[in-house]
Coordinates of C-alpha atoms and ligand atoms in Angstrom, one line a residue:
M19 CA 105.4 86.5 119.0
E20 CA 103.3 89.5 120.2
K21 CA 100.4 90.5 118.0
A22 CA 99.5 93.8 116.5
Y23 CA 96.3 95.5 117.7
L24 CA 94.3 98.6 117.2
R25 CA 94.4 101.4 119.8
T26 CA 93.1 104.9 120.2
F27 CA 95.4 107.5 118.8
G28 CA 96.5 110.3 121.1
G29 CA 96.9 108.8 124.6
A30 CA 94.6 108.4 127.6
P31 CA 92.0 107.1 127.9
E32 CA 93.3 104.3 125.6
Y33 CA 90.8 101.9 124.1
T34 CA 92.2 98.8 122.4
Y35 CA 90.6 96.5 119.8
A36 CA 91.6 93.3 118.0
L37 CA 92.6 93.7 114.4
D38 CA 89.6 91.9 113.2
Q39 CA 87.1 94.3 114.8
I40 CA 85.7 96.5 112.0
R41 CA 85.9 100.0 113.3
Y42 CA 87.6 103.2 112.4
K43 CA 87.1 105.3 115.6
S44 CA 87.1 104.5 119.4
E45 CA 83.9 104.7 121.4
D46 CA 84.8 108.3 122.3
G47 CA 85.1 109.2 118.6
R48 CA 88.9 109.4 118.3
L49 CA 91.0 108.0 115.4
L50 CA 92.6 104.5 115.7
E51 CA 96.1 103.4 114.8
V52 CA 97.7 100.0 114.5
C53 CA 100.0 99.3 117.4
N54 CA 102.9 97.3 115.9
P55 CA 105.0 95.0 118.1
I56 CA 108.3 95.7 116.2
P57 CA 111.2 94.3 118.3
S58 CA 114.3 96.4 119.1
F59 CA 117.0 95.5 116.6
S60 CA 120.7 95.1 117.5
D61 CA 123.3 96.7 115.1
Q62 CA 123.9 93.2 113.6
E63 CA 120.2 92.6 113.1
I64 CA 119.8 96.0 111.4
A65 CA 122.7 95.3 109.0
D66 CA 121.2 91.8 108.2
L67 CA 117.8 93.3 107.6
K68 CA 119.2 95.9 105.3
Q69 CA 120.8 93.1 103.3
V70 CA 117.5 91.2 103.2
F71 CA 115.9 94.3 101.7
D72 CA 118.6 94.5 99.1
L73 CA 118.3 90.9 98.2
R74 CA 114.5 91.2 97.8
L75 CA 115.2 93.7 95.0
F76 CA 116.3 90.7 92.9
S77 CA 113.6 88.3 94.0
R78 CA 110.7 87.1 91.8
N79 CA 108.4 86.6 94.8
P80 CA 105.5 89.1 94.4
I81 CA 105.7 90.2 98.0
D82 CA 109.4 90.9 97.5
K83 CA 108.8 92.7 94.2
S84 CA 106.3 95.1 95.8
G85 CA 107.8 98.3 97.2
V86 CA 105.4 98.0 100.1
W87 CA 105.6 94.3 101.1
R88 CA 109.3 94.2 100.6
Y89 CA 109.4 96.1 104.0
R90 CA 107.0 93.7 105.7
E91 CA 109.0 93.5 108.9
F92 CA 107.5 96.9 109.6
L93 CA 104.0 95.7 108.7
P94 CA 103.4 92.9 111.3
A95 CA 99.6 93.5 111.4
Y96 CA 99.3 91.5 108.1
R97 CA 101.2 88.4 109.2
P98 CA 101.4 85.7 107.8
F99 CA 101.4 87.7 104.5
E100 CA 99.1 85.3 102.7
N101 CA 96.7 86.3 99.9
V102 CA 98.3 89.7 99.6
I103 CA 96.6 91.9 96.9
T104 CA 99.6 93.5 95.2
M105 CA 100.2 95.3 91.9
Y106 CA 103.9 95.7 92.6
E107 CA 103.2 99.2 93.9
G108 CA 105.9 101.4 95.3
N109 CA 109.2 101.0 93.5
T110 CA 108.9 104.7 92.7
P111 CA 111.9 106.6 91.4
V112 CA 113.9 109.3 93.0
Y113 CA 115.0 111.9 90.5
V114 CA 117.5 114.8 90.7
M115 CA 115.7 118.0 89.5
P116 CA 118.1 120.7 88.2
Q117 CA 115.4 123.0 86.9
C118 CA 113.5 122.8 90.1
A119 CA 116.7 123.3 92.1
S120 CA 117.5 126.5 90.3
Y121 CA 113.9 127.7 90.6
T122 CA 113.8 127.1 94.4
G123 CA 117.3 128.4 95.1
M124 CA 118.7 124.9 96.1
K125 CA 122.0 123.5 95.1
E126 CA 120.3 120.2 94.5
L127 CA 116.7 119.1 94.8
L128 CA 115.4 115.5 94.8
V129 CA 111.8 114.3 94.2
K130 CA 110.3 110.9 94.9
H131 CA 107.7 110.4 92.2
Q132 CA 104.8 108.5 93.7
G133 CA 102.9 109.2 90.5
Q134 CA 104.8 106.3 89.0
N135 CA 102.7 103.8 91.0
P136 CA 100.3 101.4 89.2
T137 CA 97.3 103.8 89.3
G138 CA 99.4 106.9 89.2
S139 CA 99.4 108.1 92.8
F140 CA 100.8 107.4 96.3
K141 CA 97.4 105.9 97.2
D142 CA 98.5 102.5 95.9
N143 CA 101.0 102.2 98.8
G144 CA 98.2 102.3 101.3
M145 CA 95.6 100.5 99.2
T146 CA 97.5 97.3 98.8
T147 CA 97.6 96.9 102.6
A148 CA 94.0 98.1 103.2
V149 CA 92.5 95.9 100.5
T150 CA 94.5 93.0 101.7
M151 CA 93.0 93.6 105.2
A152 CA 89.5 94.0 103.7
K153 CA 89.8 90.6 102.1
K154 CA 91.1 89.1 105.3
L155 CA 88.2 90.5 107.2
G156 CA 85.8 89.0 104.6
A157 CA 84.5 92.3 103.2
H158 CA 82.6 92.0 99.9
M159 CA 82.1 95.7 99.3
V160 CA 84.4 98.6 99.9
A161 CA 83.9 102.4 99.6
C162 CA 85.6 105.7 99.9
A163 CA 85.0 109.4 99.4
S164 CA 87.6 110.9 97.1
T165 CA 89.0 113.9 95.3
G166 CA 89.9 111.3 92.7
N167 CA 93.1 109.4 93.4
T168 CA 91.8 107.3 96.3
S169 CA 88.9 106.3 94.2
A170 CA 91.1 105.3 91.3
S171 CA 93.4 103.2 93.5
M172 CA 90.6 101.6 95.5
A173 CA 88.7 100.7 92.4
A174 CA 91.8 99.0 90.9
Y175 CA 92.7 97.0 94.0
A176 CA 89.1 96.0 94.7
A177 CA 88.9 94.7 91.1
R178 CA 92.1 92.7 91.6
A179 CA 90.6 91.3 94.9
R180 CA 87.2 90.6 93.2
M181 CA 85.3 92.9 95.5
R182 CA 82.6 95.5 94.7
S183 CA 83.7 99.1 95.1
I184 CA 81.7 102.3 95.6
V185 CA 83.2 105.7 95.2
F186 CA 81.7 109.0 96.4
I187 CA 83.1 112.0 94.6
P188 CA 82.2 115.7 94.6
E189 CA 80.3 116.3 91.4
G190 CA 82.2 118.1 88.7
Q191 CA 85.2 118.6 91.0
I192 CA 87.6 115.8 90.3
A193 CA 90.0 115.6 87.4
Y194 CA 89.0 113.5 84.4
G195 CA 92.0 111.2 84.5
K196 CA 91.0 110.0 87.9
L197 CA 87.3 109.7 87.1
S198 CA 88.0 107.6 84.0
Q199 CA 90.1 105.2 86.1
A200 CA 87.3 104.6 88.7
L201 CA 84.8 104.0 85.8
D202 CA 87.1 101.6 83.9
Y203 CA 88.0 99.6 87.0
G204 CA 84.3 99.0 87.6
A205 CA 83.5 101.1 90.6
L206 CA 79.9 102.1 91.3
T207 CA 80.6 105.9 91.0
I208 CA 78.3 108.2 92.9
Q209 CA 78.6 111.9 92.4
I210 CA 77.5 113.9 95.4
S211 CA 76.3 117.5 95.1
G212 CA 78.6 119.2 97.5
D213 CA 82.4 119.1 98.2
F214 CA 84.8 116.4 99.3
D215 CA 84.1 117.1 103.0
K216 CA 80.4 116.5 102.4
A217 CA 81.2 113.3 100.5
M218 CA 83.4 112.2 103.4
D219 CA 80.6 112.7 105.9
I220 CA 78.2 110.8 103.7
V221 CA 80.4 107.8 103.0
Q222 CA 81.0 107.2 106.8
D223 CA 77.3 107.0 107.4
V224 CA 76.7 104.8 104.3
C225 CA 79.4 102.4 105.4
A226 CA 78.2 102.2 109.0
R227 CA 74.6 101.6 108.0
G228 CA 75.2 99.5 104.8
N229 CA 77.8 97.1 106.2
I230 CA 80.4 98.3 103.7
Y231 CA 84.1 98.5 104.5
L232 CA 85.5 102.0 104.5
L233 CA 88.9 102.6 102.7
N234 CA 89.6 106.3 103.3
S235 CA 92.8 107.1 105.3
I236 CA 90.6 107.1 108.4
N237 CA 91.2 103.4 108.0
P238 CA 94.4 102.6 110.0
F239 CA 95.4 99.9 107.5
R240 CA 95.9 102.5 104.8
I241 CA 98.3 104.4 107.0
E242 CA 100.4 101.3 107.5
G243 CA 101.1 100.8 103.8
Q244 CA 101.9 104.5 103.2
K245 CA 104.6 104.3 105.9
T246 CA 106.7 102.4 103.3
I247 CA 107.0 105.5 101.1
M248 CA 109.5 106.7 103.6
I249 CA 111.1 103.3 104.2
E250 CA 111.6 102.8 100.5
L251 CA 113.0 106.4 100.2
L252 CA 115.5 105.7 103.0
H253 CA 116.5 102.5 101.3
Q254 CA 117.1 104.4 98.0
L255 CA 119.2 107.0 99.9
E256 CA 121.3 104.1 101.4
W257 CA 119.6 104.6 104.8
E258 CA 120.8 108.2 105.2
S259 CA 118.0 110.5 106.2
P260 CA 117.7 113.7 104.2
D261 CA 117.4 117.0 106.0
W262 CA 113.9 117.6 104.8
I263 CA 110.9 115.8 103.4
I264 CA 108.3 118.0 101.8
V265 CA 104.7 116.7 101.3
P266 CA 101.4 118.2 100.2
G267 CA 98.7 118.2 102.9
G268 CA 95.0 117.5 102.1
N269 CA 93.2 114.9 104.2
L270 CA 96.5 114.5 106.0
G271 CA 96.7 110.7 105.8
N272 CA 100.1 110.7 104.0
S273 CA 101.9 113.1 106.4
S274 CA 100.5 111.1 109.3
S275 CA 101.8 107.9 107.9
F276 CA 105.3 109.4 107.4
G277 CA 105.3 110.5 111.1
K278 CA 104.3 107.0 112.1
A279 CA 107.0 105.5 110.0
F280 CA 109.7 107.6 111.5
S281 CA 108.5 107.1 115.1
E282 CA 108.5 103.3 114.7
L283 CA 111.8 103.2 112.9
V284 CA 113.4 105.2 115.7
A285 CA 111.8 103.2 118.4
C286 CA 113.2 99.9 117.1
G287 CA 116.6 101.4 116.6
F288 CA 116.6 101.2 112.8
L289 CA 116.8 104.9 112.2
K290 CA 119.0 107.4 114.2
K291 CA 118.2 110.8 112.5
V292 CA 114.6 111.8 111.6
P293 CA 114.2 114.2 108.7
R294 CA 112.2 117.4 109.3
M295 CA 108.9 117.4 107.5
A296 CA 107.3 120.4 105.8
I297 CA 103.6 120.0 105.0
I298 CA 102.4 122.3 102.2
Q299 CA 98.8 123.4 101.7
A300 CA 97.1 125.4 99.1
E301 CA 96.1 128.9 100.4
G302 CA 92.4 128.1 99.7
A303 CA 92.5 124.8 101.6
N304 CA 94.7 125.5 104.6
P305 CA 93.2 124.4 107.9
L306 CA 96.5 122.7 109.1
Y307 CA 98.4 125.9 108.2
T308 CA 96.0 128.0 110.2
G309 CA 96.0 125.6 113.2
F310 CA 99.8 125.5 113.1
T311 CA 100.6 129.1 112.7
S312 CA 98.0 130.4 115.1
G313 CA 99.5 128.0 117.7
D314 CA 96.1 126.7 118.9
R315 CA 96.5 123.3 117.1
A316 CA 92.7 123.3 116.6
L317 CA 90.8 122.3 113.5
H318 CA 88.8 125.2 112.1
P319 CA 87.3 123.7 108.9
V320 CA 87.3 126.0 105.9
H321 CA 85.3 125.9 102.7
A322 CA 88.1 124.7 100.4
A323 CA 88.9 126.4 97.1
T324 CA 91.8 125.5 94.9
R325 CA 92.5 124.3 91.3
A326 CA 94.7 121.6 92.9
T327 CA 91.6 119.5 93.3
A328 CA 93.3 116.6 94.9
I329 CA 93.8 118.7 98.0
K330 CA 90.6 120.7 97.9
I331 CA 89.8 119.6 101.5
G332 CA 88.6 121.9 104.3
N333 CA 88.0 119.4 107.1
P334 CA 90.8 116.9 107.1
V335 CA 90.1 113.6 109.0
S336 CA 93.7 113.0 110.1
F337 CA 94.3 116.5 111.5
D338 CA 95.4 115.2 115.0
K339 CA 97.7 112.6 113.5
A340 CA 99.4 115.2 111.3
F341 CA 100.3 117.2 114.4
F342 CA 101.9 114.2 115.9
A343 CA 103.9 113.8 112.7
L344 CA 104.9 117.5 112.9
D345 CA 106.0 117.0 116.6
I346 CA 108.2 114.0 115.9
T347 CA 109.8 115.5 112.8
K348 CA 110.2 119.1 114.2
G349 CA 108.0 119.8 111.2
I350 CA 106.5 123.0 109.9
V351 CA 103.5 123.9 107.7
E352 CA 103.5 126.4 104.8
Q353 CA 100.9 127.6 102.4
V354 CA 101.2 128.5 98.7
S355 CA 99.1 130.4 96.3
E356 CA 97.5 129.2 93.1
E357 CA 100.1 130.9 91.0
E358 CA 102.9 129.5 93.0
I359 CA 101.5 126.0 92.5
A360 CA 101.1 126.5 88.7
I361 CA 104.6 127.9 88.2
A362 CA 106.2 125.2 90.3
K363 CA 104.3 122.6 88.3
S364 CA 105.7 124.0 85.1
R365 CA 109.3 123.7 86.6
I366 CA 108.6 120.1 87.4
G367 CA 107.6 119.7 83.8
A368 CA 110.7 121.5 82.6
D369 CA 112.8 118.7 84.3
G370 CA 111.0 116.2 82.1
V371 CA 109.2 114.7 85.0
G372 CA 105.8 116.4 85.4
S373 CA 103.2 116.0 88.2
E374 CA 99.6 116.8 89.0
P375 CA 99.0 120.2 90.5
A376 CA 98.7 119.1 94.2
S377 CA 102.2 117.6 94.0
A378 CA 103.7 120.9 92.9
T379 CA 102.8 122.5 96.2
T380 CA 106.0 120.8 97.5
V381 CA 108.4 122.6 95.0
A382 CA 106.5 125.8 95.5
G383 CA 106.7 125.4 99.3
C384 CA 110.4 124.6 99.0
K385 CA 111.1 127.9 97.2
K386 CA 109.2 129.8 99.9
L387 CA 111.0 128.1 102.7
V388 CA 114.4 128.8 101.1
E389 CA 113.4 132.4 100.7
K390 CA 112.5 132.6 104.4
G391 CA 115.8 131.0 105.4
T392 CA 114.1 127.9 106.9
I393 CA 115.6 125.6 104.4
K394 CA 119.3 126.1 103.6
P395 CA 120.4 125.8 99.9
D396 CA 122.9 123.1 100.7
E397 CA 120.5 120.9 102.6
K398 CA 119.3 117.6 101.3
V399 CA 115.6 118.0 100.4
V400 CA 113.2 115.4 99.0
C401 CA 109.8 116.6 97.6
I402 CA 107.2 113.9 97.4
L403 CA 105.4 114.2 94.1
T404 CA 102.1 112.5 94.9
G405 CA 100.4 112.1 91.5
H406 CA 101.1 111.7 87.8
L407 CA 100.9 114.6 85.3
L408 CA 98.3 112.8 83.2
K409 CA 95.8 112.7 86.1
D410 CA 94.7 116.2 85.4
P411 CA 95.6 117.1 81.8
D412 CA 93.1 119.9 81.6
Y413 CA 95.0 121.9 84.2
T414 CA 98.2 121.6 82.2
V415 CA 96.7 122.4 78.9
E416 CA 94.9 125.5 80.3
F417 CA 98.2 126.6 81.9
H418 CA 100.0 126.4 78.6
K419 CA 97.2 128.1 76.7
D420 CA 97.3 131.0 79.3
E421 CA 93.8 130.1 80.2
L422 CA 94.3 128.7 83.7
F423 CA 93.9 132.0 85.4
S424 CA 91.3 133.5 83.0
D425 CA 88.5 135.0 84.9
A426 CA 86.0 132.3 84.0
H427 CA 88.0 129.6 85.7
Y428 CA 90.0 131.3 88.3
T429 CA 87.9 133.9 90.1
S430 CA 85.1 131.4 90.4
T431 CA 87.2 129.1 92.5
V432 CA 89.7 131.2 94.4
S433 CA 89.6 134.8 95.4
G434 CA 91.9 137.1 97.2
T435 CA 95.2 135.5 96.0
Q436 CA 97.8 137.9 94.6
K437 CA 98.1 137.5 90.9
I438 CA 101.4 136.6 89.4
D439 CA 102.0 136.6 85.6
T440 CA 102.7 133.1 84.5
K441 CA 102.5 133.8 80.8
G442 CA 106.3 133.7 80.2
L443 CA 106.3 130.0 81.2
S444 CA 103.6 128.8 79.0
N445 CA 104.2 126.7 75.9
K446 CA 101.3 127.3 73.6
P447 CA 100.5 124.9 70.8
V448 CA 100.5 126.6 67.4
S449 CA 98.4 125.9 64.3
L450 CA 100.2 126.0 61.0
P451 CA 99.1 125.2 57.4
A452 CA 100.2 121.7 56.1
D453 CA 103.1 123.4 54.2
V454 CA 106.7 122.3 54.8
D455 CA 108.2 125.6 53.8
A456 CA 106.0 127.5 56.3
I457 CA 106.7 124.9 59.0
L458 CA 110.5 125.2 58.5
E459 CA 110.4 129.0 58.5
F460 CA 108.4 128.8 61.7
I461 CA 110.9 126.4 63.4
A462 CA 113.8 128.6 62.3
K463 CA 112.2 131.5 64.0
R464 CA 111.5 129.7 67.2
T465 CA 114.8 127.9 67.8
Ligands
F0G525 N1 98.4 114.8 96.4 C1 97.5 114.1 95.7 C2 97.8 113.8 94.3 C3 96.3 113.5 96.3 O1 95.5 112.8 95.6 C4 96.1 113.8 97.7 C5 94.9 113.3 98.4 C6 97.1 114.5 98.4 C7 98.2 115.0 97.8 C8 96.9 114.8 99.8 O2 97.2 113.7 100.6 O3 95.1 113.5 101.8 O4 97.0 112.2 102.5 O5 97.0 114.7 102.8 N2 93.9 112.8 97.8 C9 92.8 112.2 98.4 C10 91.9 111.5 97.4 C11 92.1 113.0 99.4 O6 90.7 111.3 97.7 O7 92.4 111.0 96.4 P1 96.5 113.5 102.0

């Protein structure tokens, strides 16, 4: 059987490396990707494999129970699948969202809630494969820079693998839910003065000089696991591609991995129709949007500013891979304002689902793309909700107290965005005396 290997992303000159070489870039500084020897499947083999995936849903074997390793035929780099570090990640639900559908102008809208992962974000899909590889390579110490979710996920998986973890976070700029996770899972937590992009620069140097294994999505073994978000979604949709996938764009690892998933699934004959992908960025952190709409496909880093702190990234490491993903999905990029994010988030809440702010860019982007006529109301659209509501409770409480866009918070982070009144959507807590009559009178008035 042919073996997987690492190669330079983006064509000639192509450098190749064995999987056990610890490196994240080629000698000419380009990103690496795992080249997977996935055979071409006959129609019968495809039908058999789909049945295997179904049967694994009832298995008690940990690697069958995991929504990542269940699809291990598409992860040959980790053969023979021994000593896998899994927390039964993936297995995330697809919900029908009537409130969001009516808000966006769609007949129906689906979300896949990656926030239902063990540490509350999609990062777990990539962390199980990356930490499994780290263990295989004999790493004792792992590190990442993070806007919060990567650090939470890495810290958890490293703890399960009994490895030391070090996280680099921009001081004061990550949500408390995420910080609390990194601390509780035992990560050495280093707050850097500066933003995420600065922390990303620093962690790469620290890892190179300190013999520490780097687990940001620049690590190609992260991208492999995140491919299964799309494979599991297709399985849930009975292997029928939707018309559109909508995903938030930050460091652009997730959108890159979706592109890789589709390209491999098509190449081996498993998938016939590739969905179109829309990547949505916050207006204040929009280098992909700018590179896409200007047509120059070049990365012009920005000083990022958004309350959706997960995607507060101005110099994304997977920029080139994201363009490949856009090419193979006939994809597009859209940007949304702070208010659009906040309102869309409240609609996700109104469906009883909830998400963190960055995830709400997808519903906000969907509305914008329906208004522009790019997405048709009767198309099948799946928004990827990337993180759980409880990751960033401050944001939600401020929104409902009508404080999110108060000057102190808002103008200090984002300027130039058109203000929209969000007050009608807030659900302020009320204070009442401990008096049953007064409480009943109040309830009668409000219902
Ligand atoms: N949504 C959430 C909730 C995230 O945490 C992130 C990224 C994204 C979207 C964007 O995904 O970077 O693959 O384009 N969070 C990273 C972190 C950067 O450090 O947790 P991306």
